[in-house]
Coordinates of C-alpha atoms in Angstrom, one line a residue:
M198 CA 0.0 0.0 0.0
G199 CA 1.2 3.5 -0.8
E200 CA 1.8 5.9 2.1
G201 CA -1.0 8.1 0.9
T202 CA -3.6 5.3 1.1
G203 CA -2.7 4.3 4.7
N204 CA -5.3 1.9 6.0
R205 CA -8.4 3.5 4.4
V206 CA -10.4 2.3 1.5
L207 CA -10.3 4.8 -1.4
A208 CA -13.7 6.5 -1.7
D209 CA -14.2 5.9 -5.4
G210 CA -17.0 3.4 -5.2
K211 CA -15.1 0.5 -6.9
S212 CA -15.7 -3.0 -5.6
A213 CA -12.9 -5.4 -4.9
E214 CA -13.8 -7.3 -8.1
E215 CA -13.5 -4.0 -10.1
W216 CA -10.1 -3.3 -8.6
L217 CA -9.0 -6.8 -9.5
W218 CA -10.1 -6.4 -13.2
H219 CA -8.4 -3.0 -13.3
A220 CA -5.1 -4.5 -12.0
Q221 CA -5.4 -7.4 -14.4
E222 CA -5.7 -5.0 -17.3
L223 CA -2.7 -3.0 -16.2
V224 CA -0.3 -5.9 -15.9
P225 CA 0.1 -6.7 -19.6
M226 CA 0.3 -2.9 -20.4
A227 CA 3.1 -2.5 -17.9
L228 CA 4.9 -5.5 -19.1
D229 CA 4.6 -4.5 -22.8
K230 CA 6.0 -1.1 -22.2
A231 CA 8.7 -2.3 -19.8
R232 CA 10.0 -4.8 -22.4
K233 CA 10.3 -2.0 -25.0
V234 CA 12.6 0.2 -22.8
K235 CA 16.2 0.2 -23.9
G236 CA 17.7 2.4 -21.2
F237 CA 18.6 1.2 -17.7
P238 CA 18.5 -2.5 -18.8
S239 CA 19.6 -4.1 -15.5
R240 CA 17.0 -2.2 -13.5
W241 CA 14.2 -2.9 -16.0
K242 CA 15.1 -6.6 -16.2
I243 CA 14.5 -6.9 -12.4
I244 CA 11.2 -4.9 -12.7
I245 CA 10.0 -7.1 -15.5
F246 CA 10.8 -10.2 -13.5
K247 CA 8.7 -8.9 -10.6
L248 CA 5.8 -7.7 -12.9
E249 CA 5.6 -11.3 -14.3
Q250 CA 4.9 -12.6 -10.8
V251 CA 1.9 -10.2 -10.2
P252 CA -0.7 -12.2 -12.2
S253 CA -0.2 -15.4 -10.0
R254 CA -0.6 -13.3 -6.8
L255 CA -3.7 -11.7 -8.1
S256 CA -5.1 -15.1 -9.0
D257 CA -4.3 -16.3 -5.4
L258 CA -6.3 -13.4 -4.0
S259 CA -9.2 -13.7 -6.3
S260 CA -9.6 -17.4 -5.8
H261 CA -10.2 -16.9 -2.1
P262 CA -13.9 -17.2 -1.2
F263 CA -13.9 -14.1 0.9
F264 CA -11.6 -11.9 -1.1
S265 CA -14.4 -9.5 -2.2
K266 CA -15.6 -9.0 1.3
N267 CA -12.4 -8.1 3.0
A268 CA -11.2 -4.5 3.3
L269 CA -7.6 -5.4 3.4
C270 CA -7.9 -7.3 0.1
K271 CA -9.5 -4.3 -1.6
E272 CA -6.8 -2.0 -0.3
Q273 CA -4.1 -4.3 -1.5
L274 CA -5.6 -4.4 -5.0
Q275 CA -5.6 -0.6 -5.0
A276 CA -1.9 -0.6 -4.0
V277 CA -1.0 -3.0 -6.7
S278 CA -2.9 -0.9 -9.3
K279 CA -1.1 2.2 -8.2
T280 CA 2.3 0.5 -8.5
L281 CA 1.4 -0.8 -12.0
K282 CA 0.3 2.7 -13.1
E283 CA 3.6 4.0 -11.9
A284 CA 5.5 1.3 -13.8
I285 CA 3.6 2.3 -17.0
E286 CA 4.4 6.0 -16.4
L287 CA 8.1 5.4 -15.8
A288 CA 8.3 3.2 -18.9
D289 CA 6.8 5.9 -21.0
L290 CA 9.3 8.4 -19.7
C291 CA 12.2 6.1 -20.5
L292 CA 10.8 5.3 -23.9
K293 CA 10.5 9.0 -24.7
E294 CA 13.7 9.8 -22.8
K295 CA 11.8 12.7 -21.1
Y296 CA 13.1 12.2 -17.6
E297 CA 14.8 14.9 -15.5
G298 CA 18.1 13.2 -15.1
K299 CA 19.7 9.8 -15.1
L300 CA 20.3 9.6 -11.4
K301 CA 16.8 10.7 -10.6
M302 CA 15.4 8.0 -12.9
Q303 CA 17.6 5.4 -11.4
S304 CA 16.3 6.3 -8.0
D305 CA 12.7 6.2 -9.2
L306 CA 13.2 2.8 -10.7
D307 CA 14.8 1.5 -7.5
A308 CA 11.7 2.8 -5.6
L309 CA 9.4 1.1 -8.1
S310 CA 11.3 -2.2 -7.6
G311 CA 10.9 -1.8 -3.9
K312 CA 7.1 -1.2 -4.2
L313 CA 6.7 -4.3 -6.4
D314 CA 8.6 -6.3 -3.7
L315 CA 6.2 -4.9 -1.1
N316 CA 3.1 -5.7 -3.2
L317 CA 4.2 -9.2 -3.9
R318 CA 5.1 -9.8 -0.3
D319 CA 1.9 -8.3 1.0
C320 CA -0.3 -10.3 -1.4
G321 CA 1.4 -13.5 -0.1
L322 CA 0.9 -12.4 3.5
L323 CA -2.8 -11.8 3.0
I324 CA -3.2 -15.5 2.1
K325 CA -0.6 -16.7 4.7
T326 CA -2.0 -14.8 7.7
G327 CA -5.5 -16.3 7.1
V328 CA -7.0 -12.9 7.5
L329 CA -9.0 -13.3 4.2
G330 CA -10.9 -16.1 5.9
E331 CA -12.4 -13.4 8.2
A332 CA -15.1 -11.6 6.1
T333 CA -15.4 -8.0 7.3
L334 CA -18.9 -7.5 8.6
P335 CA -20.3 -4.0 8.6
V336 CA -21.3 -3.0 12.2
S337 CA -24.9 -2.3 11.0
L338 CA -25.3 -5.9 10.0
V339 CA -24.1 -7.3 13.3
G340 CA -27.1 -8.7 15.3
S341 CA -26.6 -11.4 17.9
S342 CA -23.8 -11.5 20.5
S343 CA -22.2 -14.4 18.7
E344 CA -22.1 -12.3 15.5
S345 CA -20.7 -9.4 17.4
E346 CA -17.9 -11.6 18.8
T347 CA -17.2 -12.9 15.3
A348 CA -17.0 -9.4 13.9
T349 CA -14.7 -8.3 16.7
H350 CA -12.5 -11.4 16.2
G351 CA -12.3 -10.6 12.5
H352 CA -11.5 -7.0 13.1
L353 CA -8.6 -7.9 15.4
K354 CA -7.2 -10.4 12.9
E355 CA -7.4 -7.8 10.2
L356 CA -5.6 -5.2 12.5
L357 CA -2.9 -7.7 13.3
A358 CA -2.4 -8.5 9.7
R359 CA -1.9 -4.7 9.0
L360 CA 1.2 -4.9 11.2
Q361 CA 2.8 -7.1 8.5
I362 CA 1.3 -5.5 5.3
G363 CA 2.0 -2.2 3.7
H364 CA 4.2 0.8 4.4
L365 CA 5.5 1.9 7.8
E366 CA 2.9 4.7 8.2
A367 CA 0.1 2.1 7.6
K368 CA 1.7 -0.1 10.3
H369 CA 2.0 2.9 12.6
K370 CA -1.8 3.5 12.4
A371 CA -2.5 -0.2 13.0
L372 CA -0.2 0.0 16.1
D373 CA -2.1 3.0 17.4
S374 CA -5.4 1.1 17.1
L375 CA -3.9 -2.1 18.7
V376 CA -2.5 -0.2 21.7
E377 CA -6.0 1.4 22.3
I378 CA -7.8 -2.0 21.9
M379 CA -5.4 -3.7 24.3
K380 CA -6.2 -1.2 27.0
E381 CA -9.8 -2.4 26.9
D382 CA -9.6 -6.0 25.7
E383 CA -6.2 -7.5 26.1
K384 CA -7.6 -11.0 26.4
G385 CA -9.4 -10.6 23.1
V386 CA -6.2 -9.6 21.3
L387 CA -4.2 -12.5 22.9
S388 CA -6.9 -14.9 21.7
V389 CA -6.2 -14.2 18.0
M390 CA -2.5 -13.5 18.3
G391 CA -0.4 -15.8 16.1
R392 CA 3.3 -16.4 15.7
S393 CA 3.4 -14.4 12.5
N394 CA 1.9 -11.4 14.3
I395 CA 4.6 -11.7 17.0
A396 CA 7.3 -11.8 14.3
A397 CA 5.8 -8.7 12.7
L398 CA 5.9 -6.9 16.1
V399 CA 9.5 -7.9 16.7
E400 CA 10.4 -6.5 13.3
L401 CA 8.8 -3.2 14.1
L402 CA 11.0 -2.9 17.2
T403 CA 13.8 -2.0 14.8
A404 CA 11.8 0.6 12.8
T405 CA 13.6 3.9 12.2
S406 CA 10.7 5.8 13.8
H407 CA 11.2 6.1 17.6
R408 CA 7.4 6.5 17.9
I409 CA 6.8 3.2 16.2
R410 CA 9.4 1.5 18.4
E411 CA 7.8 3.0 21.5
K412 CA 4.3 1.8 20.6
T413 CA 5.6 -1.6 19.5
V414 CA 7.5 -2.2 22.8
T415 CA 4.3 -1.2 24.7
V416 CA 2.4 -4.0 23.0
I417 CA 5.3 -6.4 23.4
C418 CA 5.4 -5.5 27.1
S419 CA 1.8 -6.4 27.5
L420 CA 2.3 -9.7 25.7
A421 CA 5.3 -10.6 27.9
E422 CA 3.4 -9.7 31.1
S423 CA 0.4 -11.9 29.9
G424 CA 2.6 -14.9 30.2
S425 CA 1.2 -16.5 27.1
C426 CA 3.7 -15.5 24.4
E427 CA 7.1 -15.7 26.0
S428 CA 8.5 -18.6 23.9
W429 CA 7.3 -17.1 20.6
L430 CA 8.7 -13.7 21.5
V431 CA 12.1 -15.2 22.3
S432 CA 12.2 -17.5 19.3
E433 CA 11.3 -14.7 17.0
G434 CA 14.4 -12.7 18.2
V435 CA 12.9 -10.1 20.6
L436 CA 15.9 -10.0 22.9
P437 CA 18.5 -8.1 20.8
P438 CA 16.1 -5.2 19.9
L439 CA 14.8 -5.0 23.5
I440 CA 18.4 -4.7 24.8
R441 CA 19.1 -2.0 22.2
L442 CA 16.0 -0.1 23.5
V443 CA 17.3 -0.4 27.1
E444 CA 20.6 1.1 25.8
S445 CA 19.3 4.0 23.7
G446 CA 15.5 4.1 23.7
S447 CA 13.2 6.9 24.9
T448 CA 12.3 7.0 28.6
V449 CA 9.0 5.1 27.9
G450 CA 10.7 2.7 25.5
K451 CA 13.4 1.9 28.0
E452 CA 10.9 1.3 30.8
K453 CA 8.7 -1.0 28.6
A454 CA 11.8 -2.9 27.3
I455 CA 13.1 -3.5 30.8
I456 CA 9.7 -4.7 32.1
S457 CA 9.6 -7.1 29.1
L458 CA 13.0 -8.5 29.9
Q459 CA 12.0 -8.8 33.6
R460 CA 9.2 -11.1 32.6
L461 CA 11.2 -13.0 29.9
S462 CA 14.2 -13.6 32.2
M463 CA 12.2 -15.8 34.5
T464 CA 13.2 -18.8 32.5
T465 CA 16.8 -20.1 32.7
E466 CA 17.4 -20.3 29.0
T467 CA 16.2 -16.8 28.3
A468 CA 18.3 -15.5 31.3
R469 CA 21.4 -17.0 29.7
A470 CA 20.4 -15.6 26.3
I471 CA 20.1 -12.1 27.8
V472 CA 23.7 -12.4 29.0
G473 CA 24.8 -13.8 25.7
H474 CA 23.3 -10.8 23.8
G475 CA 25.1 -8.3 26.0
G476 CA 22.1 -7.3 28.2
V477 CA 23.9 -7.2 31.5
R478 CA 25.8 -4.0 31.2
P479 CA 22.8 -1.8 30.1
L480 CA 20.7 -3.3 32.9
I481 CA 23.4 -2.5 35.4
E482 CA 23.6 1.1 34.1
I483 CA 19.8 1.5 34.6
C484 CA 20.2 0.3 38.2
R485 CA 22.7 3.2 38.6
T486 CA 20.9 6.0 36.8
G487 CA 17.3 4.9 35.9
G488 CA 14.0 6.2 37.2
S489 CA 12.2 4.4 39.9
V490 CA 10.2 1.9 37.8
S491 CA 13.0 1.2 35.4
Q492 CA 15.5 0.7 38.2
A493 CA 13.2 -1.8 40.0
A494 CA 12.5 -3.7 36.8
A495 CA 16.2 -3.8 35.9
A496 CA 17.1 -5.0 39.4
S497 CA 14.5 -7.7 39.2
T498 CA 15.8 -8.8 35.8
L499 CA 19.4 -9.1 37.1
K500 CA 18.0 -11.0 40.1
N501 CA 16.4 -13.5 37.7
I502 CA 19.7 -13.8 35.8
S503 CA 21.7 -14.2 39.0
A504 CA 19.7 -17.4 39.7
V505 CA 21.6 -19.1 36.9
P506 CA 24.9 -20.3 38.6
E507 CA 27.1 -20.3 35.5
V508 CA 26.6 -16.6 34.7
R509 CA 27.3 -15.2 38.2
Q510 CA 30.9 -14.6 37.5
V511 CA 30.0 -12.7 34.3
L512 CA 27.7 -10.5 36.4
A513 CA 30.4 -9.9 39.0
E514 CA 32.8 -8.9 36.3
E515 CA 30.3 -6.3 35.0
G516 CA 30.2 -4.7 38.5
I517 CA 26.9 -6.0 39.8
I518 CA 28.0 -6.5 43.4
K519 CA 28.7 -2.8 44.0
V520 CA 25.6 -1.7 42.2
M521 CA 23.3 -4.1 44.2
I522 CA 24.8 -2.9 47.5
N523 CA 24.3 0.7 46.4
L524 CA 20.6 -0.2 45.6
L525 CA 20.2 -1.6 49.1
D526 CA 21.4 1.7 50.5
C527 CA 19.8 4.1 48.1
G528 CA 17.2 2.3 45.9
I529 CA 14.3 4.6 45.0
L530 CA 11.6 1.9 45.6
L531 CA 11.4 -0.7 48.3
G532 CA 11.0 -3.3 45.5
S533 CA 14.5 -2.3 44.1
K534 CA 16.0 -3.0 47.5
E535 CA 14.3 -6.3 47.8
Y536 CA 15.5 -7.4 44.4
A537 CA 19.0 -6.3 45.2
A538 CA 18.9 -8.4 48.4
E539 CA 17.7 -11.4 46.4
C540 CA 20.4 -10.9 43.8
L541 CA 23.1 -10.8 46.5
Q542 CA 21.5 -13.9 48.0
N543 CA 21.9 -15.7 44.6
L544 CA 25.4 -14.4 44.0
T545 CA 26.7 -15.6 47.4
A546 CA 24.9 -19.0 47.3
S547 CA 27.9 -21.1 46.3
N548 CA 30.9 -19.0 45.3
E549 CA 33.4 -18.1 48.0
N550 CA 35.1 -15.5 45.8
L551 CA 31.8 -13.7 45.3
R552 CA 31.1 -13.8 49.0
R553 CA 34.5 -12.2 49.8
S554 CA 33.7 -9.5 47.2
V555 CA 30.3 -8.7 48.8
V556 CA 32.0 -8.5 52.2
S557 CA 34.8 -6.3 51.0
E558 CA 32.3 -3.9 49.3
G559 CA 30.5 -3.5 52.7
G560 CA 27.6 -5.8 51.8
I561 CA 27.0 -7.1 55.4
R562 CA 26.6 -3.6 56.8
S563 CA 24.1 -2.7 54.0
L564 CA 22.1 -5.9 54.5
L565 CA 21.9 -5.3 58.2
V566 CA 20.7 -1.7 57.8
Y567 CA 18.1 -3.0 55.3
L568 CA 16.8 -5.4 57.9
D569 CA 16.0 -2.5 60.3
G570 CA 12.7 -1.9 58.4
P571 CA 9.4 -2.9 59.9
L572 CA 9.0 -6.0 57.7
P573 CA 12.5 -7.5 57.4
Q574 CA 12.8 -9.5 54.2
E575 CA 13.8 -13.2 53.9
S576 CA 16.1 -12.6 51.0
A577 CA 18.4 -10.3 53.0
V578 CA 18.6 -12.8 55.9
R579 CA 19.5 -15.6 53.5
A580 CA 22.2 -13.4 51.9
L581 CA 23.6 -12.8 55.4
R582 CA 23.5 -16.5 56.2
N583 CA 25.6 -17.1 53.1
L584 CA 28.2 -14.5 54.3
V585 CA 28.6 -15.1 58.0
S586 CA 31.1 -17.8 57.5
S587 CA 33.4 -15.4 55.6
V588 CA 33.9 -13.0 58.6
S589 CA 34.6 -13.3 62.3
M590 CA 32.0 -13.1 65.0
E591 CA 33.7 -10.1 66.4
V592 CA 33.1 -8.2 63.1
L593 CA 29.4 -9.3 63.0
V594 CA 28.8 -8.2 66.6
S595 CA 30.5 -4.8 65.9
L596 CA 28.1 -4.3 63.0
G597 CA 25.0 -5.0 65.1
F598 CA 24.3 -8.5 63.7
L599 CA 22.6 -10.0 66.8
P600 CA 20.0 -7.3 67.5
R601 CA 19.0 -7.5 63.8
L602 CA 18.5 -11.3 64.1
V603 CA 16.3 -10.7 67.1
H604 CA 14.3 -8.1 65.2
V605 CA 13.8 -10.7 62.3
L606 CA 12.7 -13.4 64.7
K607 CA 10.2 -11.0 66.3
S608 CA 8.9 -9.1 63.2
G609 CA 9.8 -11.0 60.1
S610 CA 7.7 -13.3 57.9
L611 CA 7.9 -17.0 58.8
G612 CA 10.3 -17.4 55.9
A613 CA 12.5 -14.6 57.3
Q614 CA 12.3 -16.1 60.8
Q615 CA 13.3 -19.5 59.4
A616 CA 16.3 -17.9 57.6
A617 CA 17.3 -16.2 60.9
A618 CA 17.2 -19.5 62.7
S619 CA 19.3 -21.1 60.0
T620 CA 21.8 -18.3 60.3
I621 CA 22.0 -19.0 64.1
C622 CA 22.9 -22.6 63.3
Q623 CA 25.6 -21.3 60.9
V624 CA 27.3 -19.0 63.4
C625 CA 27.1 -21.1 66.6
R626 CA 30.4 -22.7 66.2
T627 CA 31.9 -21.8 69.6
N628 CA 30.5 -21.5 73.2
E629 CA 31.3 -17.8 73.2
T630 CA 29.1 -17.3 70.1
K631 CA 26.3 -19.4 71.6
K632 CA 26.5 -17.3 74.8
L633 CA 26.2 -14.1 72.8
V634 CA 23.2 -15.4 70.8
G635 CA 21.5 -16.5 74.0
E636 CA 22.2 -13.1 75.7
A637 CA 20.8 -11.3 72.7
G638 CA 17.3 -12.7 73.4
C639 CA 17.0 -15.3 70.6
I640 CA 16.0 -18.3 72.8
P641 CA 12.4 -17.4 73.8
L642 CA 11.7 -16.5 70.1
L643 CA 13.1 -19.8 68.9
I644 CA 10.9 -21.6 71.4
R645 CA 7.8 -19.9 70.1
M646 CA 8.9 -20.8 66.6
L647 CA 8.6 -24.4 67.5
E648 CA 4.8 -23.9 67.3
A649 CA 4.9 -22.7 63.7
K650 CA 2.6 -24.4 61.1
S651 CA 5.5 -24.9 58.7
N652 CA 7.5 -28.2 59.4
S653 CA 10.7 -26.7 58.0
A654 CA 10.4 -23.7 60.3
R655 CA 9.9 -26.0 63.3
E656 CA 12.8 -28.1 62.2
V657 CA 15.3 -25.2 61.9
A658 CA 14.2 -23.7 65.2
A659 CA 14.7 -27.0 67.0
Q660 CA 18.1 -27.3 65.3
A661 CA 19.2 -23.9 66.5
L662 CA 18.0 -24.7 70.0
S663 CA 19.8 -28.0 70.0
S664 CA 23.0 -26.2 69.3
L665 CA 22.4 -23.4 71.8
V666 CA 21.5 -25.7 74.8
T667 CA 24.9 -27.3 74.7
M668 CA 26.0 -24.1 76.5
S669 CA 24.9 -24.3 80.2
Q670 CA 23.7 -20.7 80.5
N671 CA 21.4 -21.2 77.5
C672 CA 20.2 -24.5 78.8
R673 CA 19.1 -22.9 82.0
E674 CA 17.2 -20.3 80.1
V675 CA 15.4 -22.9 78.0
K676 CA 14.5 -24.9 81.2
K677 CA 12.9 -21.7 82.7
D678 CA 10.6 -21.2 79.7
D679 CA 7.2 -22.8 80.3
K680 CA 6.7 -23.4 76.6
S681 CA 10.0 -25.2 75.9
V682 CA 9.2 -28.8 77.1
P683 CA 5.6 -29.0 75.7
N684 CA 6.7 -27.6 72.4
L685 CA 9.7 -30.0 72.1
V686 CA 7.7 -33.1 73.2
Q687 CA 5.2 -32.3 70.4
L688 CA 8.1 -32.5 68.0
L689 CA 8.8 -36.1 69.0
D690 CA 5.9 -37.1 66.8
P691 CA 7.3 -40.1 64.8
S692 CA 5.4 -39.3 61.5
P693 CA 7.7 -39.1 58.4
Q694 CA 6.5 -35.5 57.8
N695 CA 8.0 -34.4 61.1
T696 CA 11.7 -33.8 60.3
A697 CA 12.4 -32.0 63.6
K698 CA 12.3 -35.1 65.8
K699 CA 16.0 -35.7 66.0
Y700 CA 16.7 -32.1 67.1
A701 CA 13.8 -32.3 69.6
V702 CA 15.4 -35.5 71.1
S703 CA 18.8 -33.7 71.4
C704 CA 17.2 -30.6 73.1
L705 CA 15.2 -32.7 75.6
A706 CA 18.2 -34.8 76.4
S707 CA 20.0 -31.6 77.4
L708 CA 17.0 -30.6 79.6
S709 CA 16.6 -34.0 81.2
S710 CA 19.1 -33.2 83.9
S711 CA 16.3 -31.2 85.5
K712 CA 13.8 -33.2 87.5
K713 CA 11.1 -30.7 86.8
C714 CA 11.7 -30.9 83.0
K715 CA 11.7 -34.8 83.2
K716 CA 8.4 -34.8 85.0
L717 CA 7.0 -32.4 82.3
M718 CA 8.3 -34.6 79.5
I719 CA 6.6 -37.7 81.1
S720 CA 3.3 -35.8 81.7
Y721 CA 3.2 -34.6 78.0
G722 CA 3.6 -38.2 76.7
A723 CA 7.3 -38.2 75.8
I724 CA 7.8 -41.9 76.7
G725 CA 5.2 -43.1 74.2
Y726 CA 6.8 -41.1 71.4
L727 CA 10.3 -42.1 72.4
K728 CA 9.4 -45.8 72.3
K729 CA 8.4 -45.4 68.6
L730 CA 11.5 -43.3 67.9
F731 CA 13.7 -46.0 69.5
E732 CA 12.2 -48.6 67.1
M733 CA 12.9 -46.2 64.3
E734 CA 16.6 -45.9 65.5
T735 CA 16.4 -42.1 65.9
P736 CA 19.7 -40.9 67.4
G737 CA 19.5 -40.3 71.2
A738 CA 16.0 -41.7 71.5
K739 CA 17.1 -44.9 73.4
K740 CA 19.2 -43.0 76.0
L741 CA 16.5 -40.3 76.7
L742 CA 13.8 -43.1 77.0
E743 CA 15.9 -45.0 79.5
R744 CA 16.5 -41.8 81.5
L745 CA 12.8 -40.9 81.6
E746 CA 11.7 -44.5 82.5
R747 CA 14.2 -44.6 85.4
G748 CA 12.8 -41.3 86.6
K749 CA 9.3 -42.7 86.3
L750 CA 10.2 -45.7 88.4
R751 CA 11.7 -43.5 91.1
C752 CA 8.5 -41.5 91.2
L753 CA 6.5 -44.7 91.7
F754 CA 8.8 -46.0 94.5
S755 CA 8.9 -42.7 96.2
R756 CA 5.1 -42.6 96.3
K757 CA 5.0 -46.0 98.0

């Protein structure tokens, strides 16, 4: 379609059949004149070759049962006719040698050749897209709701086809309409979206017009967020143009491109591909300098990428550690800080060199300050757990590590509390450390955690307590807590789902030196549980059972 025609049907009253006849009449005239031209032989040879293909394309269109009812088909026939007329006019000028100049004519012939390419391609696409199967129903003829749905469906397919057919300006108008429709009926658009439509959108991401790129990436962002087109988007090559937009797009273009990458990077393969296409550096730059939404989306994308172990070193070499620590300190949105903490958690999960880098850049201090908030996040605690073995307890204490652990155990989500208990297990390697943890106030909070609904939370709380009670001062504190024995006895449940039982046995064994605690264990049914655990060969169950049974016998004899 010519730029002047855009998406509209020319208001001259001709039907699609009449435009077909008109085009069919023009083809032999154009060929006849083109073959007579002597000048510019190489260019006219190419043009003749393309003109010879037009009849078969027109035949393909006309043989379709709905060709006369579809607006796109009529517009395409108009565009073909216009190109054929231009071919006849240029041939006449060449035959009469009445053109302005040789260079100008060469340029005009090249443009004509390009228009013929476009016409031939677009005719083929009309058949290929299947849009001709959707007869365009005038709104006035739509009656029932099912007819209305059919009309809407057909309109959407036609609109999507326009993204592939015609000149850039026509595609721009189609994009405008698509953006507006997606605001109201995103599901409707997704229901008719095909792979060829995705390919057309990806191609428009590289258009010279920044307005077209911006609108295209807005549509692609919606598609990525819908979760239904990720594989098509990636396989059609969306990543390189998205990364280029992150580097040099407009503010809106950058934001939409980053949000698209955020969603697409959730799969391991795509995360790797983003690294392979050079996406890490521009994302890191956005974390440094971007606006609030872009910064958060870039941090989230990098967090997703950092979940892939083999690319973590590449991320570190691009400077991600310093940037994520800075985000923890100065991130505009809370979301940015949370993503930064998750990223640091991933980076420090298994690589000692990266742990040392985080420590040397001041990461522990930043993570601890971040935990001061009213809702301390699990990711930050897990990042700390990864780091505590890389520094001395003296350094951790000087940074205020223990009060933050207590704060998490009091105010954090269950996941954060669980991570804090796991961190306690990690640091309690000496009696001095165990004493400091006990004095900080962790023990009562861990005892309450034994009542958690989550089995894994109960297990790690029991594990932390089993380590702490080996220090006599802590053991005395546990004995004084009214909840300790009942909660621990409940964890002797022999069911396979209860993974805390071996730690509960260990804790109760430490408490069994107290007569009061032994009586409580017996009264809460510990002996029955321990008999089953003894049969299951749970470590320590036999010894604790014997101790409680001896105590029970003494009680009986003393009563007599």
